[in-house]
XYZ file of C-alpha atoms in Angstrom:
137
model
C -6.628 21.121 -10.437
C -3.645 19.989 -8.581
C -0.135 18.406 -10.280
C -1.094 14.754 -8.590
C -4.527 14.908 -10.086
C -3.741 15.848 -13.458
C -1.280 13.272 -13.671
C -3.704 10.522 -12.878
C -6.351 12.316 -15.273
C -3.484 11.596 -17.643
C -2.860 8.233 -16.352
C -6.407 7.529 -16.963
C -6.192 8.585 -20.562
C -2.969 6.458 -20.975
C -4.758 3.502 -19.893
C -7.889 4.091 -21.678
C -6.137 4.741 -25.102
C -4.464 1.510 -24.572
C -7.498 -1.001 -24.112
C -9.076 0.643 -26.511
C -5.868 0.451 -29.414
C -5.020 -3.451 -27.885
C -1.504 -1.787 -26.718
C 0.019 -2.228 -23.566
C -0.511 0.722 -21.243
C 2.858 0.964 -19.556
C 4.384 1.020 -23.366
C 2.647 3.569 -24.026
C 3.152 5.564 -21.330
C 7.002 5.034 -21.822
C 6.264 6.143 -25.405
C 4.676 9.118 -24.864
C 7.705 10.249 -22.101
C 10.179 10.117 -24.435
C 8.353 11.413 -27.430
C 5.475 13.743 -26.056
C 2.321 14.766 -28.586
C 1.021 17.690 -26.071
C 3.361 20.985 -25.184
C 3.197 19.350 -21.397
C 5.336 16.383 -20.584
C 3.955 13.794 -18.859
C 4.383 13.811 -14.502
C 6.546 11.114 -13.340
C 3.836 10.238 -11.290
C 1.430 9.507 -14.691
C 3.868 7.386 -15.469
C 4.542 5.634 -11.952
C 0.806 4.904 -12.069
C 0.024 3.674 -15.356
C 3.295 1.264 -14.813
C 2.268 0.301 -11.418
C -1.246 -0.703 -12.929
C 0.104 -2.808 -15.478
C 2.783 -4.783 -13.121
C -0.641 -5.222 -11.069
C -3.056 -6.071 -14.015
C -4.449 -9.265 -12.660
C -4.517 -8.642 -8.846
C -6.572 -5.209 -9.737
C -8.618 -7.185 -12.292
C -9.062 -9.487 -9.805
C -10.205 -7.723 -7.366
C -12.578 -5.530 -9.067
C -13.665 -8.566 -10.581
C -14.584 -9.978 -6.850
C -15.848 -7.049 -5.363
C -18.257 -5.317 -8.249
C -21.660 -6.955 -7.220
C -23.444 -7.472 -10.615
C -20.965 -6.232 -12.969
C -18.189 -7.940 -14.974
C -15.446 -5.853 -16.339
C -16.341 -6.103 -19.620
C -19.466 -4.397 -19.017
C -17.735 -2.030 -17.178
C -18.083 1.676 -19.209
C -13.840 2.069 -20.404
C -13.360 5.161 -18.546
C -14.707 3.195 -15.784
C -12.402 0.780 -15.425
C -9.612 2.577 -16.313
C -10.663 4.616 -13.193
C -11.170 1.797 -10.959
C -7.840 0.491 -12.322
C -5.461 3.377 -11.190
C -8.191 3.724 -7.990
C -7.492 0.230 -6.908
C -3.457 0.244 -7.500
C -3.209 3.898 -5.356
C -5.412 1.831 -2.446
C -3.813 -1.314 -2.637
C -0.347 -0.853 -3.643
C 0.742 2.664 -3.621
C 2.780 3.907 -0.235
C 2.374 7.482 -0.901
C -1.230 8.106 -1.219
C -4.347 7.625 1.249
C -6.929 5.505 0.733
C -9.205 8.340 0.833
C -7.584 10.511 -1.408
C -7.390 7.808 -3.784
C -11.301 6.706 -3.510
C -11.940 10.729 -3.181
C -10.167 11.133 -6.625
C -11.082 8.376 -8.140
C -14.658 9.811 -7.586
C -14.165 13.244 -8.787
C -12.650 11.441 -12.395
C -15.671 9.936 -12.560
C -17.714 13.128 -12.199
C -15.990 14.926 -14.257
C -15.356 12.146 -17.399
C -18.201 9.603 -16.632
C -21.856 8.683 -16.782
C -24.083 9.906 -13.631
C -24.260 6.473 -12.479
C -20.671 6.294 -12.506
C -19.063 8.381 -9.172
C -21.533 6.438 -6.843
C -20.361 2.851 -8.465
C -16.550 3.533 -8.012
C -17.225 5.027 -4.579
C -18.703 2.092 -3.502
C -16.627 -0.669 -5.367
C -13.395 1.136 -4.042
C -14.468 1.306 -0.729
C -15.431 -2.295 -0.706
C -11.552 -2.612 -1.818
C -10.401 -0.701 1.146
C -12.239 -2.871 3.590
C -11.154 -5.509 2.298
C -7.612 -4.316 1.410
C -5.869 -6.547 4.602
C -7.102 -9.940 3.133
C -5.524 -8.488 -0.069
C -2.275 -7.365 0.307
């Protein structure tokens, strides 16, 4: 597993803790920089994400909101849409990263930490999001 992808595996548990313990993500990500509770510290990028997510909250909300046929957030699985979250900032707002790779990871999260229902639902909701992405940005 690559630097870039564990740091948005780590993003993903940043943001996940968060909802679930009612704490602002980007706090906690600042939180765990300074004062880390594994040997490894976190990659700037974790923390470039998860704050980048959190500047973006409603436009991402938004737009998965929009774009998930059927499906509010809230009965989204967490790791879900903690996925889609950090998926939806790398497509729409991140410079560095293709919307590919970002779909393509998002994808392989969800494989690895989801339900089997869940790598087809973020492939497809994300890639709605990139279609769309012009109107959105």
């Amino acid at each position: 597993m690559g630097a870039r992808t564990k740091a948005r595996k780590r993003a993903i548990d940043l943001l996940f803790e968060a909802e679930s313990r009612g704490l602002n993500a980007g706090d906690l990500a600042r939180e765990r920089a300074e004062t880390p509770v594994t040997e490894a510290p976190l990659n700037p990028y974790t923390i470039t994400a998860v704050e980048g997510v959190v500047g973006r909250w409603s436009d991402i909300n938004d737009a998965l909101t929009t774009y998930s046929q059927g499906w509010s957030l809230d009965r989204m699985p967490d790791v879900d849409r903690a996925i889609l979250r950090l998926g939806a900032w790398e497509v729409l707002y991140s410079q560095d990263v293709p919307d590919e790779v970002a779909v393509s990871e998002a994808v392989v999260l969800a494989t690895e930490l989801s339900t089997d229902e869940s790598p087809r639902f973020i492939n497809g909701l994300l890639a709605r999001i990139v279609e769309v992405k012009p109107t959105l940005v």
